[in-house]
């Protein structure tokens, strides 16, 4: 086995690889850019080497620097993690030429399978069904139009060397094809330095099912139970599980066999994932093979109790597979949610900032793979994935409930994340029922907001949490005043009320409490429903609150300011205004309608770098017109005007770094404003 390896990555995956290395007695060398000098992965590693400035191209993607670092520190191998150089065949070749072991497949296998056109041909040759389409590179718009006629609409344009969902375009009719082809090719060329595109039928409401395989250098190949990754946004996964409800035993067996056959034919070694989609009639089609460890590998680890990174290391060191196919047994169900620095209400655009508070959940069947901690600074330079929460249970529902509880207790402040969004996803009735597809997010959360009203009971629970926080704190204040009052001969302060009115956004609850902090049990009526609540140790720590309601523990997160208490639970966020019954009756309570301020400006929705400005002073714009483009976290996003208006001044230029809410463009007059 290796004595020392270099990990050519950062964030949660670097930390995760280091963890296995340490249990196996392998020393690790981490690498870091200027902005990562205090990162968790650097701290977790035995050694660390500085590799350059923040931009990935000058640091984590700099092949020579990484190899040089590995050699200078006496490493025998390099683990690339995922993303960055993990699927770069040149890097794999250079590592081997330098006399090191690349912990992954051979350069040839990466090159062949990284090319989606070549991979499809290989899949066909082993008898795997592929999505009907034209599996050749398209040379022109004319060829695309002619080919589309044969395949039929809707169809999907894809980059041959794509990844991370980039460059793909759905085309519904011939009129869209020219634009789609051109824009996809531009994005593809920029992202992958390769302009080859191909086309396949767009499968409506597909489910994404994938097979993890492991192959050693002695010709053995095994597969793991399938994972389902249908919950996606921007063609990228955010919630994954294993096994899947979408397939039956014969399909499961066929997919596993096909994945192994494909790996054998490609001369594959190491960890890899064969991705399929299924259609609504349970047909399945090969999509692509990822020649690396996947982000979602922990769900496979949770159901098999195996360590895939350990397997990768053993295979790379030349050992045979630790287990044969018949020895790989799955137990129960596992689910994972990705916690990303992104704003679901702003098209999942990346967010940045410093994490000011951070506490992750713990418990039976709960695993958190995290690359950050309080004090970590999330920058525009890298992927937005901060952490993953993975849970295991005897069955799907138990795994899901544990995930919900864990997300309820996942506390991160300082920047906007998707934690409440993924929580809302796994609480959604269609997710609970297993009725999912890759369109789930679009269908059920357009603009990042749910279309369904959540169950009333969840709001009741939140009202209970809010009132207990208010009531107990108030009670403690009253108690602490009593001795003082007695000393100075004043009347003791009035006991706290037991009847309250809670006003939340779109809801109003009458709440009555019986019980007290001494007995630690309460009967709480919310309108006409009674709940039995226990506050065993009134665990209210770091803004997390744990209550036992009707016999079951529930975790809440909260923020409070005077009589406003904000509660986070199951993906819901409600700010309650709290009144005692008497205050409510006395106040001739006149709700003050706040009119949103209309600003004649366009503010920046996210931090990044301006790459294009498309408008100039004096220009008249219609709502939705593109104003400029901003690059942030490996993505270019177009910013459009939310109203009609005449441009007065453009305050930024290409090359300028901009921050969230910075004014980009000022308008002389605006009309047709849509209110948020
Ligand atoms: P999975 O999530 O199944 O492991 P993804 O395709 O989502 O696979 O990619 C894994 C990680 O690598 C993600 O963090 C993604 O952003 C990143 N990634 C994937 N492809 C690329 C690419 N071509 N360039 C840069 N980053 C990529
Ligand atoms: P990437 O390399 O970016 O991961 P994939 O080919 O794996 O590209 O596709 C990513 C996602 O795009 C899939 O998980 C699926 O949601 C969607 N997708 C890909 N091909 C099709 C298709 N033919 N029809 C419908 N959806 C598709
Ligand atoms: Mg894929």
XYZ file of N, CA, C and O in Angstrom, residues 447-555:
436
model
N -39.277 28.935 -9.782
C -38.636 30.074 -9.108
C -38.157 29.733 -7.703
O -38.044 30.609 -6.849
N -37.922 28.465 -7.459
C -37.410 28.070 -6.149
C -38.448 28.090 -5.042
O -38.120 27.900 -3.882
N -39.716 28.324 -5.403
C -40.776 28.424 -4.408
C -41.796 27.306 -4.625
O -42.152 27.022 -5.754
N -42.278 26.715 -3.535
C -43.215 25.603 -3.716
C -44.562 26.064 -4.281
O -45.019 27.160 -3.963
N -45.166 25.234 -5.125
C -46.508 25.560 -5.604
C -47.568 25.050 -4.628
O -48.658 25.585 -4.554
N -47.196 24.040 -3.860
C -48.142 23.441 -2.909
C -48.152 24.167 -1.580
O -47.131 24.638 -1.134
N -49.301 24.200 -0.933
C -49.365 24.658 0.459
C -48.859 23.526 1.341
O -49.308 22.387 1.204
N -47.941 23.799 2.249
C -47.489 22.717 3.125
C -48.571 22.355 4.142
O -49.498 23.129 4.379
N -48.442 21.181 4.737
C -49.426 20.717 5.706
C -49.518 21.681 6.890
O -48.515 22.215 7.350
N -50.749 21.892 7.354
C -50.994 22.825 8.452
C -50.238 22.410 9.716
O -49.770 23.242 10.479
N -50.116 21.097 9.904
C -49.449 20.613 11.116
C -48.029 21.166 11.251
O -47.584 21.498 12.347
N -47.344 21.290 10.123
C -45.975 21.818 10.194
C -45.981 23.260 10.705
O -45.129 23.655 11.491
N -46.980 24.027 10.253
C -47.081 25.400 10.752
C -47.410 25.421 12.236
O -46.924 26.272 12.980
N -48.244 24.487 12.661
C -48.553 24.398 14.094
C -47.290 24.121 14.902
O -47.046 24.740 15.929
N -46.494 23.179 14.426
C -45.243 22.852 15.125
C -44.353 24.093 15.236
O -43.712 24.333 16.254
N -44.333 24.854 14.153
C -43.475 26.043 14.152
C -44.003 27.082 15.134
O -43.236 27.757 15.829
N -45.319 27.193 15.206
C -45.921 28.130 16.165
C -45.577 27.691 17.592
O -45.294 28.526 18.463
N -45.578 26.380 17.827
C -45.238 25.861 19.160
C -43.799 26.212 19.521
O -43.497 26.676 20.624
N -42.906 26.012 18.547
C -41.497 26.332 18.804
C -41.351 27.817 19.119
O -40.673 28.205 20.080
N -42.014 28.656 18.321
C -41.885 30.101 18.513
C -42.416 30.514 19.882
O -41.779 31.293 20.603
N -43.564 29.970 20.244
C -44.178 30.432 21.491
C -43.376 29.947 22.694
O -43.248 30.652 23.694
N -42.810 28.763 22.605
C -42.011 28.284 23.739
C -40.740 29.111 23.916
O -40.347 29.421 25.039
N -40.134 29.460 22.826
C -38.928 30.295 22.933
C -39.297 31.615 23.617
O -38.660 32.062 24.568
N -40.396 32.197 23.159
C -40.827 33.482 23.692
C -41.228 33.362 25.161
O -40.762 34.108 26.025
N -42.062 32.391 25.429
C -42.646 32.221 26.754
C -41.580 31.875 27.801
O -41.544 32.461 28.888
N -40.713 30.948 27.468
C -39.713 30.523 28.450
C -38.708 31.637 28.712
O -38.345 31.904 29.854
N -38.307 32.323 27.675
C -37.359 33.432 27.893
C -37.993 34.515 28.748
O -37.394 35.036 29.675
N -39.237 34.816 28.419
C -39.975 35.826 29.180
C -40.107 35.378 30.642
O -39.914 36.162 31.568
N -40.438 34.107 30.819
C -40.591 33.550 32.164
C -39.306 33.663 32.965
O -39.318 34.013 34.151
N -38.205 33.415 32.314
C -36.913 33.498 33.001
C -36.631 34.933 33.424
O -36.130 35.185 34.520
N -36.995 35.863 32.554
C -36.795 37.276 32.892
C -37.633 37.639 34.110
O -37.152 38.246 35.074
N -38.909 37.197 34.099
C -39.809 37.503 35.217
C -39.257 36.927 36.526
O -39.197 37.608 37.546
N -38.797 35.659 36.464
C -38.239 35.021 37.657
C -37.049 35.799 38.199
O -36.907 36.007 39.395
N -36.197 36.230 37.280
C -34.979 36.901 37.729
C -35.286 38.268 38.346
O -34.503 38.799 39.116
N -36.451 38.826 38.013
C -36.807 40.136 38.569
C -37.420 40.032 39.966
O -37.425 41.001 40.724
N -37.935 38.839 40.305
C -38.667 38.696 41.565
C -37.832 39.039 42.813
O -38.289 39.822 43.643
N -36.651 38.457 42.975
C -35.869 38.775 44.186
C -35.565 40.268 44.288
O -35.649 40.848 45.382
N -35.271 40.837 43.149
C -34.974 42.270 43.120
C -36.175 43.070 43.599
O -36.052 43.977 44.437
N -37.351 42.709 43.123
C -38.577 43.413 43.493
C -38.814 43.286 44.997
O -39.164 44.269 45.673
N -38.586 42.075 45.529
C -38.801 41.841 46.957
C -37.850 42.703 47.779
O -38.234 43.308 48.777
N -36.616 42.791 47.347
C -35.586 43.537 48.064
C -35.952 45.006 48.190
O -35.812 45.619 49.255
N -36.447 45.561 47.093
C -36.751 46.993 47.133
C -38.209 47.246 47.479
O -38.692 48.376 47.390
N -38.908 46.182 47.876
C -40.264 46.351 48.375
C -41.285 46.731 47.317
O -42.269 47.402 47.612
N -41.022 46.322 46.093
C -42.013 46.593 45.049
C -42.841 45.344 44.780
O -42.486 44.239 45.166
N -43.948 45.561 44.079
C -44.786 44.408 43.733
C -44.033 43.502 42.766
O -43.340 44.009 41.871
N -44.128 42.175 42.955
C -43.434 41.295 42.007
C -44.010 41.453 40.599
O -45.184 41.806 40.451
N -43.200 41.226 39.598
C -43.709 41.361 38.224
C -44.806 40.341 37.940
O -44.836 39.271 38.541
N -45.709 40.709 37.051
C -46.836 39.827 36.726
C -46.326 38.547 36.089
O -45.333 38.562 35.376
N -46.986 37.431 36.411
C -46.579 36.188 35.761
C -46.811 36.287 34.255
O -47.614 37.111 33.796
N -46.103 35.459 33.505
C -46.258 35.534 32.045
C -47.622 34.999 31.626
O -48.220 34.171 32.296
N -48.054 35.489 30.501
C -49.367 35.105 29.990
C -49.369 33.648 29.554
O -48.324 33.031 29.402
N -50.538 33.104 29.379
C -50.614 31.750 28.860
C -51.395 31.707 27.554
O -51.551 30.667 26.957
N -51.916 32.868 27.168
C -52.622 32.899 25.883
C -51.974 33.917 24.968
O -51.736 35.055 25.348
N -51.694 33.468 23.780
C -50.975 34.318 22.836
C -51.648 34.303 21.464
O -52.388 33.382 21.133
N -51.313 35.335 20.705
C -51.695 35.339 19.295
C -50.403 35.415 18.486
O -49.542 36.252 18.768
N -50.269 34.503 17.560
C -49.074 34.494 16.708
C -49.472 34.849 15.293
O -50.336 34.205 14.701
N -48.803 35.870 14.799
C -49.120 36.291 13.445
C -47.916 35.993 12.561
O -46.821 36.512 12.804
N -48.116 35.126 11.591
C -47.028 34.820 10.655
C -47.415 35.296 9.277
O -48.494 35.862 9.101
N -46.554 35.069 8.293
C -46.917 35.474 6.932
C -48.072 34.583 6.476
O -47.923 33.373 6.353
N -49.221 35.185 6.299
C -50.367 34.430 5.805
C -50.983 33.483 6.822
O -51.746 32.604 6.457
N -50.648 33.605 8.097
C -51.309 32.753 9.071
C -51.444 33.467 10.413
O -50.678 34.367 10.734
N -52.474 33.095 11.136
C -52.736 33.702 12.445
C -53.189 32.582 13.371
O -54.129 31.853 13.059
N -52.475 32.399 14.481
C -52.817 31.301 15.382
C -53.101 31.821 16.781
O -52.387 32.692 17.285
N -54.150 31.254 17.400
C -54.380 31.472 18.825
C -53.742 30.308 19.556
O -54.038 29.151 19.251
N -52.877 30.630 20.502
C -52.145 29.568 21.173
C -52.359 29.671 22.681
O -52.308 30.764 23.248
N -52.660 28.530 23.307
C -52.828 28.520 24.759
C -51.880 27.493 25.372
O -51.792 26.366 24.897
N -51.184 27.915 26.411
C -50.217 27.016 27.052
C -50.693 26.588 28.425
O -51.176 27.416 29.199
N -50.517 25.295 28.718
C -50.645 24.825 30.091
C -49.374 24.065 30.390
O -48.894 23.326 29.550
N -48.875 24.246 31.613
C -47.625 23.568 31.957
C -46.569 24.605 32.253
O -46.835 25.809 32.179
N -45.405 24.140 32.639
C -44.370 25.110 32.947
C -42.985 24.517 32.788
O -42.812 23.322 32.563
N -42.030 25.386 32.959
C -40.639 25.037 32.769
C -40.174 24.038 33.839
O -39.261 23.274 33.606
N -40.851 24.065 35.012
C -40.427 23.165 36.087
C -40.815 21.721 35.755
O -40.001 20.808 35.805
N -42.057 21.523 35.336
C -42.483 20.154 35.006
C -41.964 19.723 33.635
O -41.942 18.550 33.307
N -41.562 20.684 32.845
C -41.016 20.418 31.505
C -41.976 19.696 30.583
O -41.565 19.025 29.638
N -43.248 19.774 30.870
C -44.197 19.226 29.919
C -45.334 20.228 29.768
O -45.700 20.919 30.713
N -45.857 20.289 28.602
C -46.814 21.328 28.255
C -47.955 20.737 27.453
O -47.752 19.810 26.674
N -49.114 21.308 27.674
C -50.190 21.027 26.738
C -50.380 22.325 25.969
O -50.626 23.372 26.579
N -50.209 22.281 24.700
C -50.284 23.511 23.923
C -51.382 23.375 22.871
O -51.360 22.454 22.053
N -52.351 24.288 22.944
C -53.422 24.272 21.952
C -53.131 25.340 20.911
O -52.928 26.508 21.241
N -53.073 24.921 19.665
C -52.941 25.870 18.566
C -54.301 25.877 17.880
O -54.726 24.858 17.332
N -55.001 27.014 17.951
C -56.407 27.069 17.551
C -57.132 25.901 18.237
O -57.126 25.838 19.438
N -57.685 24.960 17.449
C -58.465 23.916 18.107
C -57.722 22.594 18.258
O -58.309 21.589 18.632
N -56.425 22.595 17.949
C -55.685 21.336 18.030
C -54.743 21.360 19.229
O -54.002 22.321 19.411
N -54.792 20.283 20.013
C -53.927 20.227 21.194
C -52.716 19.348 20.932
O -52.825 18.305 20.295
N -51.607 19.785 21.452
C -50.373 19.012 21.321
C -49.770 18.826 22.701
O -49.852 19.713 23.549
N -49.147 17.662 22.874
C -48.445 17.407 24.114
C -46.958 17.595 23.836
O -46.379 16.937 22.966
N -46.357 18.535 24.536
C -44.982 18.911 24.219
C -44.094 18.720 25.436
O -44.445 19.135 26.542
N -42.967 18.076 25.226
C -42.006 17.936 26.312
C -40.740 18.696 25.945
O -40.311 18.685 24.801
N -40.198 19.347 26.956
C -38.956 20.072 26.740
C -37.936 19.505 27.720
O -37.583 20.151 28.691
N -37.488 18.253 27.455
C -36.684 17.535 28.449
C -35.581 18.399 29.054
O -35.529 18.580 30.246
N -34.727 18.933 28.220
C -33.712 19.818 28.802
C -33.827 21.196 28.153
O -32.898 21.958 28.133
N -35.015 21.444 27.624
C -35.232 22.643 26.826
C -33.974 22.983 26.047
O -33.350 24.019 26.235
N -33.605 22.042 25.220
C -32.343 22.176 24.513
C -32.433 23.330 23.523
O -33.081 23.244 22.497
N -31.812 24.398 23.894
C -31.896 25.578 23.058
C -30.488 26.120 22.953
O -30.030 26.916 23.746
N -29.811 25.570 21.992
C -28.394 25.761 21.952
C -28.035 26.287 20.594
O -28.451 25.742 19.572
N -27.268 27.348 20.578
C -26.836 27.908 19.296
C -27.991 28.039 18.320
O -27.895 27.647 17.168
N -29.069 28.535 18.769
C -30.236 28.782 17.914
C -30.894 27.518 17.391
O -31.669 27.560 16.440
N -30.534 26.382 17.981
C -31.263 25.171 17.610
C -32.125 24.760 18.782
O -31.708 24.849 19.925
N -33.306 24.319 18.482
C -34.252 23.969 19.533
C -34.768 22.562 19.274
O -35.165 22.231 18.166
N -34.731 21.751 20.320
C -35.201 20.380 20.176
C -36.410 20.185 21.074
O -36.326 20.441 22.277
N -37.514 19.777 20.511
C -38.747 19.578 21.271
C -39.280 18.183 20.995
O -39.075 17.643 19.907
N -40.005 17.658 21.976
C -40.686 16.394 21.728
C -42.169 16.730 21.629
O -42.776 17.154 22.612
N -42.709 16.594 20.435
C -44.117 16.940 20.230
C -44.883 15.658 19.951
O -44.521 14.907 19.040
N -45.925 15.427 20.723
C -46.713 14.193 20.610
C -45.809 12.959 20.530
O -46.004 12.075 19.697
N -44.770 12.956 21.351
C -43.935 11.766 21.468
C -42.771 11.665 20.489
O -42.009 10.717 20.545
N -42.646 12.660 19.560
C -41.540 12.550 18.597
C -40.667 13.794 18.662
O -41.161 14.921 18.696
N -39.360 13.542 18.622
C -38.434 14.671 18.651
C -38.482 15.440 17.339
O -38.542 14.860 16.263
N -38.448 16.745 17.454
C -38.389 17.610 16.275
C -37.312 18.651 16.537
O -37.183 19.149 17.647
N -36.580 18.955 15.506
C -35.522 19.959 15.629
C -35.918 21.202 14.841
O -36.437 21.102 13.734
